[in-house]
Backbone as ProteinMPNN parsed JSONL, in Angstrom:
{"seq_chain_A": "XXXXXXXXXXXXXXXXXXXXXXXXXXXXXXXXXXXXXXXXXXXXXXXXXXXXXXXXXXXXXXXXXXXXXXXXXXXXX", "coords_chain_A": {"N_chain_A": [[8.598, 8.172, 3.456], [6.002, 9.649, 5.526], [4.734, 8.754, 8.049], [1.732, 9.384, 8.049], [0.83, 9.261, 5.213], [2.036, 6.381, 4.83], [-0.089, 5.095, 6.3], [-2.09, 6.024, 4.681], [-1.454, 4.189, 2.431], [-1.762, 1.829, 3.113], [-4.3, 1.458, 3.673], [-5.446, 1.964, 0.895], [-4.329, -0.001, 0.036], [-5.755, -2.034, 1.154], [-8.621, -1.444, 0.728], [-8.179, -1.795, -1.972], [-7.458, -4.065, -2.453], [-9.935, -5.587, -1.697], [-9.957, -6.197, 0.836], [-8.382, -8.363, 1.782], [-5.817, -10.551, 2.652], [-2.662, -11.062, 0.604], [-3.568, -10.3, -1.945], [-2.937, -8.888, -5.244], [-1.854, -5.59, -5.635], [-1.132, -3.231, -8.136], [1.436, -1.032, -8.141], [0.862, 1.384, -9.893], [-1.601, 1.566, -9.191], [-1.969, 1.757, -6.765], [-1.412, 4.403, -6.019], [-2.642, 5.867, -7.568], [-4.932, 5.664, -5.77], [-4.339, 6.927, -3.672], [-4.231, 9.702, -4.568], [-2.159, 10.692, -6.226], [-0.875, 11.752, -9.297], [-0.312, 10.711, -12.679], [3.134, 11.809, -13.581], [3.349, 12.871, -11.661], [5.428, 14.549, -8.765], [6.246, 13.84, -6.517], [8.23, 12.326, -3.902], [8.97, 8.654, -5.196], [6.764, 5.904, -4.17], [7.538, 3.954, -1.139], [7.634, 1.294, 0.2], [9.096, 0.056, 1.697], [9.49, 0.009, 4.355], [6.687, -0.683, 5.241], [6.668, -3.217, 4.788], [9.116, -3.745, 6.4], [7.756, -3.87, 8.997], [5.81, -6.079, 8.593], [3.299, -5.694, 7.316], [2.878, -5.281, 4.855], [3.764, -7.149, 1.598], [5.727, -7.972, -1.236], [4.963, -9.206, -4.058], [5.437, -11.904, -6.614], [5.06, -11.082, -9.149], [5.129, -8.385, -9.334], [3.689, -6.825, -7.916], [1.865, -5.158, -4.989], [0.682, -6.735, -1.902], [-1.199, -6.977, 1.18], [-0.439, -8.284, 4.462], [-1.517, -10.816, 6.546], [-1.058, -9.521, 9.149], [-1.299, -6.592, 8.295], [-3.854, -6.418, 7.252], [-5.236, -6.705, 9.763], [-4.821, -4.309, 10.853], [-5.897, -2.781, 9.02], [-8.938, -3.512, 8.549], [-11.481, -3.187, 10.495], [-12.766, -5.273, 12.85]], "CA_chain_A": [[7.307, 8.115, 3.921], [5.683, 10.028, 6.707], [3.316, 7.703, 9.282], [-0.051, 9.477, 7.596], [1.009, 8.452, 3.843], [1.977, 4.92, 5.251], [-1.483, 4.688, 6.885], [-2.876, 6.271, 3.785], [-1.255, 3.069, 1.629], [-2.237, 0.73, 4.24], [-5.496, 1.868, 3.511], [-5.378, 1.667, -0.092], [-4.156, -1.42, -0.065], [-6.773, -2.633, 2.135], [-9.735, -1.232, -0.202], [-8.49, -2.224, -3.612], [-7.421, -5.859, -2.543], [-11.042, -6.266, -0.751], [-9.668, -6.494, 2.745], [-7.977, -9.854, 2.623], [-4.095, -10.488, 2.554], [-2.056, -11.717, -0.661], [-4.346, -9.752, -3.172], [-1.703, -8.35, -5.724], [-2.418, -4.405, -6.12], [-0.009, -2.438, -8.814], [1.959, 0.424, -7.786], [0.28, 2.617, -10.08], [-3.606, 1.214, -8.507], [-2.065, 2.84, -5.231], [-0.847, 5.73, -6.291], [-4.129, 6.602, -7.979], [-6.051, 5.939, -4.848], [-4.163, 8.17, -2.456], [-3.986, 11.323, -5.008], [-1.173, 10.47, -6.811], [-1.495, 11.631, -10.824], [1.083, 10.555, -13.883], [3.729, 12.858, -13.716], [3.59, 13.6, -10.038], [6.418, 14.883, -8.398], [6.575, 13.779, -4.883], [9.191, 10.846, -4.263], [8.514, 7.55, -5.038], [6.297, 5.252, -2.964], [8.748, 3.242, -0.583], [6.891, 0.622, 1.012], [10.111, -1.173, 2.608], [8.906, 0.312, 5.927], [5.69, -1.533, 5.451], [7.674, -4.576, 4.894], [9.367, -4.54, 8.011], [6.446, -3.764, 10.081], [4.908, -7.333, 8.67], [2.415, -5.172, 6.975], [2.92, -5.653, 3.069], [4.683, -8.044, 0.713], [5.694, -8.131, -2.741], [4.447, -10.283, -4.72], [6.331, -12.351, -7.742], [4.914, -10.523, -10.202], [5.854, -7.215, -8.928], [2.516, -6.087, -7.461], [1.492, -5.131, -3.49], [-0.593, -7.042, -0.969], [-1.624, -6.911, 2.667], [-0.577, -9.313, 4.949], [-2.382, -10.802, 7.318], [-1.198, -8.473, 10.454], [-1.837, -5.866, 7.861], [-5.205, -6.645, 7.775], [-5.959, -6.884, 11.089], [-4.515, -3.052, 11.204], [-7.086, -1.688, 8.191], [-10.188, -3.504, 8.147], [-12.391, -3.824, 11.269], [-13.571, -6.779, 13.254]], "C_chain_A": [[6.826, 8.791, 5.248], [4.368, 8.959, 7.288], [1.97, 8.12, 8.264], [0.391, 9.226, 6.307], [1.25, 6.68, 4.18], [0.472, 4.445, 5.556], [-2.58, 4.934, 5.092], [-2.755, 4.972, 2.896], [-2.005, 2.318, 2.162], [-3.592, 0.491, 3.484], [-5.947, 1.516, 2.31], [-5.81, 0.177, -0.47], [-5.405, -2.161, 0.227], [-8.014, -2.797, 1.047], [-9.556, -1.965, -1.462], [-7.969, -3.645, -3.78], [-8.755, -6.375, -1.839], [-10.805, -6.879, 0.783], [-8.826, -7.798, 3.138], [-6.779, -9.804, 1.818], [-3.968, -10.949, 1.201], [-3.021, -11.262, -1.95], [-3.411, -8.79, -3.924], [-2.159, -6.553, -6.098], [-1.186, -4.087, -6.929], [0.423, -1.338, -8.314], [0.957, 1.509, -8.317], [-1.595, 2.931, -9.671], [-3.246, 2.207, -7.405], [-1.811, 3.981, -5.418], [-2.112, 6.394, -6.773], [-4.792, 6.482, -6.479], [-5.486, 6.763, -3.639], [-3.996, 9.321, -3.174], [-2.893, 11.271, -5.758], [-1.353, 10.343, -8.663], [0.122, 11.033, -11.699], [1.735, 12.235, -13.857], [3.769, 13.73, -12.322], [5.293, 13.631, -9.59], [7.453, 14.818, -7.178], [7.567, 11.961, -5.425], [8.035, 9.612, -4.241], [8.039, 6.623, -4.312], [7.362, 4.144, -2.763], [8.101, 2.071, 0.055], [7.743, -0.476, 1.868], [9.655, -0.876, 4.056], [7.739, -0.397, 6.163], [6.07, -2.742, 5.738], [8.173, -5.222, 5.964], [8.738, -4.275, 9.151], [5.828, -5.104, 9.6], [3.877, -6.803, 8.052], [2.009, -6.002, 5.361], [3.729, -6.851, 2.481], [4.851, -7.814, -0.574], [5.419, -9.062, -3.104], [5.524, -10.808, -5.348], [6.001, -11.621, -8.539], [4.954, -9.038, -10.066], [4.955, -6.464, -8.257], [2.635, -6.259, -5.553], [0.503, -6.195, -3.377], [-0.124, -6.919, 0.277], [-1.293, -8.286, 3.313], [-1.559, -9.702, 5.879], [-2.299, -9.724, 8.514], [-1.712, -7.171, 9.155], [-3.373, -5.818, 7.251], [-5.736, -6.07, 8.698], [-5.385, -5.266, 11.638], [-5.855, -2.304, 10.491], [-8.484, -2.403, 8.159], [-10.819, -3.736, 9.554], [-12.917, -4.933, 11.318], [-15.276, -7.152, 12.57]], "O_chain_A": [[7.433, 8.336, 6.217], [3.302, 8.634, 6.763], [1.277, 7.229, 7.772], [0.04, 8.052, 6.424], [0.5, 5.86, 3.651], [-0.012, 3.451, 5.015], [-3.447, 4.207, 4.606], [-3.838, 4.522, 2.523], [-3.083, 2.099, 1.61], [-3.865, -0.511, 2.822], [-6.891, 0.727, 2.343], [-6.768, -0.458, -0.909], [-5.947, -2.87, -0.621], [-8.375, -3.877, 0.579], [-10.446, -2.623, -2.0], [-7.981, -4.298, -4.823], [-8.739, -7.525, -1.399], [-11.348, -7.716, 1.504], [-8.601, -8.226, 4.27], [-6.623, -9.269, 0.72], [-4.986, -11.24, 0.574], [-3.106, -12.029, -2.909], [-3.045, -7.818, -3.263], [-2.945, -6.46, -7.041], [-0.141, -4.599, -6.527], [-0.464, -0.544, -8.001], [0.355, 2.313, -7.606], [-2.39, 3.866, -9.778], [-3.908, 3.202, -7.111], [-2.243, 4.683, -4.504], [-2.499, 7.457, -6.286], [-5.217, 7.572, -6.094], [-6.219, 7.188, -2.745], [-3.546, 10.223, -2.466], [-2.66, 12.456, -5.997], [-1.764, 9.354, -9.27], [1.28, 11.019, -11.281], [1.196, 13.331, -14.015], [4.123, 14.885, -12.085], [6.163, 12.877, -10.025], [8.563, 15.265, -6.888], [7.617, 11.132, -6.334], [6.93, 9.498, -3.71], [8.901, 6.24, -3.521], [7.949, 3.539, -3.66], [8.46, 2.399, 1.186], [7.34, -1.466, 2.478], [9.509, -1.83, 4.821], [7.619, -0.82, 7.313], [5.848, -3.301, 6.812], [8.033, -6.351, 6.433], [9.248, -4.481, 10.252], [5.031, -5.416, 10.485], [3.016, -7.675, 8.165], [1.224, -6.874, 4.986], [4.399, -7.465, 3.311], [3.848, -7.342, -1.11], [5.641, -10.032, -2.381], [6.628, -10.441, -4.945], [7.06, -11.177, -8.981], [4.702, -8.51, -11.149], [5.345, -5.342, -7.932], [3.248, -7.137, -4.946], [-0.283, -6.571, -4.247], [1.066, -6.78, 0.562], [-1.759, -9.321, 2.836], [-2.499, -8.926, 6.052], [-3.31, -9.106, 8.847], [-2.896, -6.899, 9.355], [-3.744, -4.746, 6.771], [-6.535, -5.134, 8.645], [-5.528, -5.03, 12.838], [-6.632, -1.533, 11.054], [-9.321, -1.682, 7.615], [-10.566, -4.907, 9.841], [-13.42, -5.585, 10.403], [-15.838, -8.209, 12.855]]}, "name": "protein", "num_of_chains": 1, "seq": "XXXXXXXXXXXXXXXXXXXXXXXXXXXXXXXXXXXXXXXXXXXXXXXXXXXXXXXXXXXXXXXXXXXXXXXXXXXXX"}
């Protein structure tokens, strides 16, 4: 994913998770929040670069959540 897309995903996770770390969000919700619809032909979301940066984590239930570092990037003081 492009840097721009990564910012959109991180921002969407912040908004959908209420600006808190550890709040799980389903990929389908993230897709909708960034303007992807059912049957979208774009490459599926790959959040591994955000995991590598320490900004998101995949939870045991398969949802994705911001980490404390991710929250610090998207939620203003």
